[in-house]
XYZ file of C-alpha atoms in Angstrom:
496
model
C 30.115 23.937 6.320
C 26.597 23.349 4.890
C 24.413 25.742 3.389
C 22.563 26.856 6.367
C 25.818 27.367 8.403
C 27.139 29.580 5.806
C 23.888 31.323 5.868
C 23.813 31.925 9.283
C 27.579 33.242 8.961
C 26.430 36.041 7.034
C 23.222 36.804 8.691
C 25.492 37.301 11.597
C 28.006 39.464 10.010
C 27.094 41.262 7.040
C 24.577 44.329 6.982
C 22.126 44.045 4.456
C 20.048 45.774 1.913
C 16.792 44.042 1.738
C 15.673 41.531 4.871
C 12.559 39.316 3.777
C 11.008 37.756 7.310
C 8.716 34.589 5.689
C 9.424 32.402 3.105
C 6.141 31.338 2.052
C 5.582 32.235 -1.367
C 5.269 35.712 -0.969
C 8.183 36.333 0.766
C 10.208 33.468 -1.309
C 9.732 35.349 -4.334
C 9.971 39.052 -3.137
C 13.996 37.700 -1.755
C 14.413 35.853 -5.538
C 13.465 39.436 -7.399
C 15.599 40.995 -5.134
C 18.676 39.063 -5.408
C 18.124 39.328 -9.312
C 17.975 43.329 -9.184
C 21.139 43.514 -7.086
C 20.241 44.189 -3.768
C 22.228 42.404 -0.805
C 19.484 40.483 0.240
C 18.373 37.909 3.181
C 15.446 35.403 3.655
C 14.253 34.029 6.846
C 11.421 32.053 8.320
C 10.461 30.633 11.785
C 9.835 27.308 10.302
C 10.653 25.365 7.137
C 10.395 27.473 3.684
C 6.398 27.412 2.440
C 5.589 25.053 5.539
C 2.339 26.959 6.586
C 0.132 28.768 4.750
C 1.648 28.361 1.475
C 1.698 24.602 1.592
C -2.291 23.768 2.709
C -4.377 24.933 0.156
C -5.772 23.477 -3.248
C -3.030 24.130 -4.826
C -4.350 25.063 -7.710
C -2.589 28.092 -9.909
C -6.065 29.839 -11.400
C -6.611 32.366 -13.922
C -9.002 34.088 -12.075
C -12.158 32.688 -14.346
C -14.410 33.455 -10.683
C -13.890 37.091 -10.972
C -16.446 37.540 -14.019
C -18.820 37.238 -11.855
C -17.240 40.745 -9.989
C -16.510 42.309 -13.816
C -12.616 42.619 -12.559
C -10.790 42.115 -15.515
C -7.731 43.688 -14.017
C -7.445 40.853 -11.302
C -8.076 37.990 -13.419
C -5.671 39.323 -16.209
C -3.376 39.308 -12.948
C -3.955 35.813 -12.329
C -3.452 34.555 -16.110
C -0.581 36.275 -16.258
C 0.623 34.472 -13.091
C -0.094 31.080 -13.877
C 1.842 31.465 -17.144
C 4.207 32.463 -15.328
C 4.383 29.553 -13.378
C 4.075 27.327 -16.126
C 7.008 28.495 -17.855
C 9.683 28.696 -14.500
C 8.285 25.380 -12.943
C 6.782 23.073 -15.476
C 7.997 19.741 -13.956
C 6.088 20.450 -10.711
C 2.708 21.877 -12.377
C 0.462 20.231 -14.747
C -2.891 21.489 -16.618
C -6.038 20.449 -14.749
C -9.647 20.059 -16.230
C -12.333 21.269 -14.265
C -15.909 21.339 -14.842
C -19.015 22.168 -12.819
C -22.563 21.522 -14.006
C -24.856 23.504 -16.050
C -28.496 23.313 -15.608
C -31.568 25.475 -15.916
C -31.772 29.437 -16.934
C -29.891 31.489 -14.736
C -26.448 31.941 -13.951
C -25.571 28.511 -13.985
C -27.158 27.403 -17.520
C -25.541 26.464 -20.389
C -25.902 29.593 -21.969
C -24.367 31.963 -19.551
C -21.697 29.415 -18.858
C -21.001 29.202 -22.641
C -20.473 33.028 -22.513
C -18.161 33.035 -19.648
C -15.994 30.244 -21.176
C -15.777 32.721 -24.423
C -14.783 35.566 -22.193
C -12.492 33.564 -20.717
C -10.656 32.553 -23.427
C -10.546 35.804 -24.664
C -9.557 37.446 -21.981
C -6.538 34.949 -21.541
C -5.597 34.829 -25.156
C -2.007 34.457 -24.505
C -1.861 32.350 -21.359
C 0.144 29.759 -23.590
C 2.995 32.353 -25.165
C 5.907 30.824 -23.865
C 4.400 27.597 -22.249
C 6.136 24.911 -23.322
C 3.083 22.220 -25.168
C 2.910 19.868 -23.277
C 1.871 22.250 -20.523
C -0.416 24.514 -22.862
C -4.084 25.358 -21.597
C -6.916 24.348 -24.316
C -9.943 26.245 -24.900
C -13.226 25.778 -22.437
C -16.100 24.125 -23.553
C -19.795 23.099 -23.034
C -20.278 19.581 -22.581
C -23.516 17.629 -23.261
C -25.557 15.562 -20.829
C -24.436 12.588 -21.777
C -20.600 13.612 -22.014
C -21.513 15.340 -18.144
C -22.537 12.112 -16.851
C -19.404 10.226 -17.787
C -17.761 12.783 -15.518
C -20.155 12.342 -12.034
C -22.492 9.249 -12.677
C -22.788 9.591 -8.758
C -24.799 12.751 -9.341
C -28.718 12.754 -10.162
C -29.295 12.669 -13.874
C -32.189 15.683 -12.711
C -29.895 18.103 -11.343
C -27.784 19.108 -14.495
C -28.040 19.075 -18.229
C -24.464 19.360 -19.092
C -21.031 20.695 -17.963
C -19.113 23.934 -17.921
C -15.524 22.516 -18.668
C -12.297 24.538 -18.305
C -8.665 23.913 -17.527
C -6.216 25.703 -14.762
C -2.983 24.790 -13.235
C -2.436 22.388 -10.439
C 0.766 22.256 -8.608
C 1.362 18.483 -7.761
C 4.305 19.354 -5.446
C 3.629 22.757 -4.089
C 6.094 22.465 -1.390
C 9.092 22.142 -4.142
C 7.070 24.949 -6.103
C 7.686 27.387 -3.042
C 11.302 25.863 -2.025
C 12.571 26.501 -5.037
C 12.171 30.487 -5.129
C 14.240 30.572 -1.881
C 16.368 27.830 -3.440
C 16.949 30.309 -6.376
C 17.632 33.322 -4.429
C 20.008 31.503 -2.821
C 22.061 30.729 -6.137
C 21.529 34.471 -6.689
C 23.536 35.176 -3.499
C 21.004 35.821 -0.691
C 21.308 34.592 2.690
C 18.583 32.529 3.319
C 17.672 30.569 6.259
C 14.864 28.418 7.759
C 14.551 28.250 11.205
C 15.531 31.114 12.360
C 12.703 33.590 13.991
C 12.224 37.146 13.610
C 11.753 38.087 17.904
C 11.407 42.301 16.968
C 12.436 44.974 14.706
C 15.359 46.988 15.363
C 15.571 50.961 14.290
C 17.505 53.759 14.547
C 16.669 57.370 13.563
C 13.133 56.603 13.065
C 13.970 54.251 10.400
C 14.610 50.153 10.643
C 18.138 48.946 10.884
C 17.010 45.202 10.724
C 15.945 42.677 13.198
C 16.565 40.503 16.312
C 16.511 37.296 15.567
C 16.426 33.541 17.095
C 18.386 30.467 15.417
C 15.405 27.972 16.312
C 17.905 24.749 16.041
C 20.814 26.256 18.403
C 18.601 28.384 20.510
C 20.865 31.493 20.042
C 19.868 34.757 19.137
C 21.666 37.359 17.102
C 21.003 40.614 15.384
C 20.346 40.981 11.487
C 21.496 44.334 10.198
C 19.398 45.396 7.144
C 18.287 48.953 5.241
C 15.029 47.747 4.697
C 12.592 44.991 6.125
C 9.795 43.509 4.307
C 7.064 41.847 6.390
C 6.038 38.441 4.659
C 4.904 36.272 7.902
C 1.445 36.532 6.933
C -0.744 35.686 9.914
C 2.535 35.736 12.084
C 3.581 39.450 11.198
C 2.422 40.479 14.525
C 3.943 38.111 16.885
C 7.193 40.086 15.861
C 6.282 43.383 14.177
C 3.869 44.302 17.248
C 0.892 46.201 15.980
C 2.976 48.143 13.150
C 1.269 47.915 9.725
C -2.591 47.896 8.979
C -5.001 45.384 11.155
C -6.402 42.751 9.468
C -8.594 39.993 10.736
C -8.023 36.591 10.409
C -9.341 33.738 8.731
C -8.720 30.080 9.344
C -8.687 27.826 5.889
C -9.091 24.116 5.858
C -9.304 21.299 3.221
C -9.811 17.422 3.388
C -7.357 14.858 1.678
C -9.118 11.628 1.261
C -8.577 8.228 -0.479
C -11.519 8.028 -2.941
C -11.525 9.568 -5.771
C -14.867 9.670 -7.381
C -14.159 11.764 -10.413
C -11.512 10.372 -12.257
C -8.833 13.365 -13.130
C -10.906 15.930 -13.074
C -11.652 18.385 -10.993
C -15.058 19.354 -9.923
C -16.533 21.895 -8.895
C -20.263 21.592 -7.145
C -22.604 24.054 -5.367
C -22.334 23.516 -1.595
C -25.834 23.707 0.295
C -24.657 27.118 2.144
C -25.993 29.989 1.072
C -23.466 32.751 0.335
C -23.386 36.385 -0.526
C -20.378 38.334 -2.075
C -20.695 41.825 -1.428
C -18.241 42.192 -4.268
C -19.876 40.136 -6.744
C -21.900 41.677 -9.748
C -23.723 38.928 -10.545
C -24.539 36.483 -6.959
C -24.129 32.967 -7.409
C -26.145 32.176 -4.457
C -23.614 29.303 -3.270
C -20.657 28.956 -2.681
C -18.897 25.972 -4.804
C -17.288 23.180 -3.474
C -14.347 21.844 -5.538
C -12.913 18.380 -5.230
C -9.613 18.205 -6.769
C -7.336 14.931 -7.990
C -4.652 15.045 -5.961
C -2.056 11.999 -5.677
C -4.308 8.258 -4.724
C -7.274 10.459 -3.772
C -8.974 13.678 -3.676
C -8.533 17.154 -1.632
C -11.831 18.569 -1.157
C -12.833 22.370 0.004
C -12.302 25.652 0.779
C -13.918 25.818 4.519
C -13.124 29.122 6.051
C -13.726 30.359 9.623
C -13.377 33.820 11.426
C -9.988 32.559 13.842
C -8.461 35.227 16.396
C -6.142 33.284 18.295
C -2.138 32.327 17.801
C -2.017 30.844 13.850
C 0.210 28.488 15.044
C -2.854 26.682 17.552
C -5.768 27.041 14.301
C -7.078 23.735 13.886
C -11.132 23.190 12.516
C -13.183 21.506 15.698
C -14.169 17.542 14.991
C -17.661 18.890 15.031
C -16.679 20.994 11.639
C -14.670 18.053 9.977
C -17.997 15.726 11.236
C -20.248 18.499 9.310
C -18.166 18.947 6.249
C -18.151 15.579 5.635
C -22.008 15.967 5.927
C -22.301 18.384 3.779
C -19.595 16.215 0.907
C -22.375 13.473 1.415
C -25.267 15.563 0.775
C -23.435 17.090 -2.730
C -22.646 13.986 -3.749
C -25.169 11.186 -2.844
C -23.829 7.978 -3.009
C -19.975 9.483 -1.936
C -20.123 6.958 1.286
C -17.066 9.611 2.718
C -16.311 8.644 6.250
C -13.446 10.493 9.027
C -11.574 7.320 8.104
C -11.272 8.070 4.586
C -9.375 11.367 5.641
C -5.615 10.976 5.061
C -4.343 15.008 5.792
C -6.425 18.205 6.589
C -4.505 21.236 4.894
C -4.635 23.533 7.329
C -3.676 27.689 7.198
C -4.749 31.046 8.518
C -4.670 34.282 6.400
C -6.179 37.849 6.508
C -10.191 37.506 5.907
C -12.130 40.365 4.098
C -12.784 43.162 6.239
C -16.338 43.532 4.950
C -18.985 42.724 7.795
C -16.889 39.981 9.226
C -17.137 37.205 6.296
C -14.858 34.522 6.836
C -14.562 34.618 2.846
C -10.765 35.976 2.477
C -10.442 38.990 1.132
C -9.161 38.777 -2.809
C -7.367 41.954 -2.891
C -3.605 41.849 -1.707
C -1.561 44.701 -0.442
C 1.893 46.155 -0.331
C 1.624 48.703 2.775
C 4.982 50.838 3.842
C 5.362 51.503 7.698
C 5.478 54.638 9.523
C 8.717 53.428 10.973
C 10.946 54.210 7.490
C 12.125 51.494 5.894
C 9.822 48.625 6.688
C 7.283 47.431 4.655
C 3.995 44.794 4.829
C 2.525 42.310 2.341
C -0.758 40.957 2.730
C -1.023 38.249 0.366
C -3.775 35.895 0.331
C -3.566 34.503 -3.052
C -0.875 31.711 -4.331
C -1.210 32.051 -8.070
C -0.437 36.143 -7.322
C 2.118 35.679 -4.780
C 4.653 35.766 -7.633
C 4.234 38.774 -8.715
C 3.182 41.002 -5.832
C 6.332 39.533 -4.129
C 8.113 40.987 -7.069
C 6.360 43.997 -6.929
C 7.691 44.692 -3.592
C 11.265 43.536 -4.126
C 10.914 46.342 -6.981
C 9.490 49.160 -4.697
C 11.763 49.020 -2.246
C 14.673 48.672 -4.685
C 13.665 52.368 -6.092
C 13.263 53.264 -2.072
C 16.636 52.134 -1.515
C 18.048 53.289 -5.182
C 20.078 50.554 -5.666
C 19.682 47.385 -8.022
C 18.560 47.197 -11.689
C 15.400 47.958 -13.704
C 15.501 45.568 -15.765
C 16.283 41.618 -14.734
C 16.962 38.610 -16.657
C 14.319 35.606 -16.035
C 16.056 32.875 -14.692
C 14.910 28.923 -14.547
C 13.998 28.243 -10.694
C 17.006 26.064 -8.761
C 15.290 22.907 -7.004
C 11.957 22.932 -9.512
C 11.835 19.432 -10.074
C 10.796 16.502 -7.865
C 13.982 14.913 -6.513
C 15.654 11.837 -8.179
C 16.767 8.870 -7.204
C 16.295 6.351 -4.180
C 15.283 7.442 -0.689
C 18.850 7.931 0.318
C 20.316 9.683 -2.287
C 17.068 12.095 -2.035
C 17.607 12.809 1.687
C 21.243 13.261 0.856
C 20.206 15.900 -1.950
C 17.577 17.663 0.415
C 20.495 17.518 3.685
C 23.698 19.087 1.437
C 22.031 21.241 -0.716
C 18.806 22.059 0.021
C 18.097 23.282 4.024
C 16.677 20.389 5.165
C 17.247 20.244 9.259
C 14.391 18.338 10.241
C 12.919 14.742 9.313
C 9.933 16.763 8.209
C 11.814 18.990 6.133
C 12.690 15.324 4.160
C 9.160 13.711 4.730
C 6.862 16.230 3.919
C 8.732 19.265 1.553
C 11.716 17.810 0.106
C 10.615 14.092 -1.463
C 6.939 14.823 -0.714
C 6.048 11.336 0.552
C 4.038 12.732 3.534
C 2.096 15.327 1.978
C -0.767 12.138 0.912
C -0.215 10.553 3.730
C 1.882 8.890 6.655
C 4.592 6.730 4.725
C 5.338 3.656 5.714
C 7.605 2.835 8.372
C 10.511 1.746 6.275
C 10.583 4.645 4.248
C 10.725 6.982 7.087
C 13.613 5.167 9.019
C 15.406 4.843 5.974
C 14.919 8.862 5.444
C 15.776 9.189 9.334
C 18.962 7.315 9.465
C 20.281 8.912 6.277
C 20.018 12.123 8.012
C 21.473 11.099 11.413
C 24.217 9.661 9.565
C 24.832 13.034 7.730
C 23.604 15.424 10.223
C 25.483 13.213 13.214
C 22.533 13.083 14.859
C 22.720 11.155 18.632
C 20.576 8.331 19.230
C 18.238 10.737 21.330
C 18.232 13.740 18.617
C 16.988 10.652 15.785
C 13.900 9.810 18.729
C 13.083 13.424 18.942
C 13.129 13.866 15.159
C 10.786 10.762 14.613
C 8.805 12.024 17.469
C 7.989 15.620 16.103
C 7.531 13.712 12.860
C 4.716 11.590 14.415
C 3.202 14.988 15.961
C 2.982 16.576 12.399
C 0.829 13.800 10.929
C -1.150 13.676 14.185
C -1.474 17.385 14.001
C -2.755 17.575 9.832
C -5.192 14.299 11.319
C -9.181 14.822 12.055
């Protein structure tokens, strides 16, 4: 019996203490606290763990230097805290990135107030290396000179800086892994955790929950999960099965490009985009909003665009007109770029709750933990990677004290699964089949080995990682067509 059939066993017929519906990384990590304090604890999603949301974004783990410009210490100690935090449970699937954006001129963007929020930044994260291992260890920002600046962009115009604002973050090169293994690790702990398997509606009793209905999305079967308390991690999904319980929030579709060139070397960069923008939480108004173009495998991902999107999250998808006038606008930043649709490999694509403030499309920054009126179920709205650690663990530990059960204090534990998968394609497949939920020939392509997450692989790769699966999974000749035909509708999907 594999580890999802065992899963399922228990979902079916064991009550629980704690159900977690989404395993992005909120939810991943709320079910891994959980485990650790004691509870009886299960994990589900509708897909593949971390498949949406938490898998298309920049991936980069920040320590919140954007929120001087807002004077919130307390969210960007939040952040530091976080990324050291990821540092020290997943260092084989993070590395430190250098970024830098140019300085020029007298205002905000000048070398002197750059300077200054380089020094507050370092001060304020004064221990975001205690217990980083060194080779993983964050230096100091710095001011570059003009001439050091235009080793970094010589596609830029020599007029339009006069040095460079450097700094160094996180960057998760396999953010997939990064998310799997919190469910991985809850798992080990003793949790019941399970992809593929949809939450269809709460169940209650007594004006309190008593755990859900829910749909085995492989064997079309549906069965009830008995639990004392639910926590609501689905993100943009939480009302396609929690109906309109919990706090309204709009929505906000997110996009990125992934494209072959890479005009920057391994550094990031950040550069002012040619839309104006205005935070209405901002001190100090930047005027723009930045565009960042990050290293990322053979190439570069390039963004944030966000959009005000109402429909089903599972239909978001930006119009070719947008991709056409993003890659427009990457042209105009960076003269001489040459960026064409064909250069795009992926889009990332999610949807997450947008600020509530006069409709931006900006997401909101702050994320919440609400309770429900119905007793016993709670909400996250997380919009955030880098903090999806620790407010998952914040919930896990409120509803712990709710349920008074489970321990205070917890051990930290090294993450199960946090390192990139060894050996050749077979034995990988194998690895990701027996021991790590993979159902799907996505689950292999794309989250377990990571080979799809540039771009298509080639042919051979992918029937070898199909064949090893039917052979495991005893797939029939028309389930293995199927498989390489969803396969074929993900990549078309993440295309422009």
């Amino acid at each position: 019996m594999g580890a999802r059939d065992d899963a399922l066993r228990r979902l079916e017929t064991e009550s629980f203490d704690l159900l977690v519906v989404g395993a992005g990384i909120h939810g991943a990590s709320a079910a891994w606290t959980a485990a650790r304090l004691g509870l009886k604890t299960a994990l589900i999603d509708a897909g593949d763990f971390g498949a949406a949301t938490s898998a298309n974004s920049l991936k980069v783990i920040h320590g919140g230097l954007r929120y001087l410009q807002h004077g919130n210490f307390k969210r960007m100690r939040e952040s530091i805290l976080a990324r050291r935090r990821f540092l020290q449970l997943a260092p084989a699937l993070l590395r430190p990135q250098a970024f830098a954006i140019p300085t020029r001129g007298w205002g905000v963007r000048s070398r002197m107030a750059l300077r200054a929020a380089l020094w507050v930044n370092d001060l304020v994260s004064f221990d975001r290396n205690y217990g980083v291992n060194k080779t993983h260890q964050l230096p100091c920002g710095r001011i570059l000179s003009r001439r050091e600046a235009a080793e970094l962009w010589p596609l830029l115009p020599a007029a339009s800086y006069d040095g460079a604002a450097l700094w160094y973050d996180a960057l998760a090169h396999d953010i997939e892994r990064l998310t799997l293994a919190f469910a991985l690790s809850a798992s080990w702990r003793g949790a019941a955790v399970a992809n593929y398997v949809r939450a269809v509606r709460i169940l209650e009793s007594g004006g309190a929950v008593s755990g859900v209905l829910a749909r085995d999305e492989i064997a079309d079967a549906e069965f009830a999960i008995g639990a004392r308390a639910v926590l609501n991690a689905a993100g943009p999904w939480w009302k396609t099965w929690c109906g309109r319980r919990g706090r309204e929030h709009p929505l906000v579709g997110a996009w990125n490009l992934v494209v072959r060139k890479r005009w920057f070397g391994s550094i990031g960069v950040g550069l002012e985009s040619r839309q104006e923008h205005l935070d209405p939480d901002a001190l100090i108004q930047r005027g723009r909003r930045n565009l960042f173009f990050v290293p990322w495998r053979e190439g570069t991902m390039v963004g944030t665009v966000y959009e005000p999107y109402s429909g089903d999250p599972a239909d978001y998808r930006p119009s070719p007109g947008s991709i056409e006038a993003f890659i427009r606008e990457i042209n105009a930043v960076l003269p001489g770029a040459g960026l064409e649709a064909a250069d795009i490999t992926l889009l990332h694509i999610g949807v997450q709750p947008a600020s509530t403030a006069g409709g931006s499309p900006e997401p909101d920054k702050h994320s919440e933990i609400q309770a429900d009126a119905l007793r016993g179920l709670f909400h996250i709205k997380g919009v955030k990677y880098t903090t999806g650690l620790s407010v998952g663990e914040t919930a896990a530990r409120r509803i712990a004290r709710m349920l008074g059960v489970g321990n205070s204090a917890i051990q930290e534990d090294a993450l199960i699964g946090a390192e990139p998968l060894a050996g050749d394609l077979r034995a990988q497949t194998r690895r990701a089949v027996e021991h790590e939920f993979a159902v799907r020939l996505s689950d292999v392509v794309i989250r377990r080995t990571g080979l799809g997450t540039f771009s298509r692989p080639p042919d051979s790769e992918i029937e070898c990682m199909a064949t090893e699966m039917a052979r495991i999974l005893d797939w029939s000749a028309v389930r293995l067509k199927q498989e390489l035909e969803l396969l074929e509708q993900d990549f078309r999907w993440f295309r422009p």
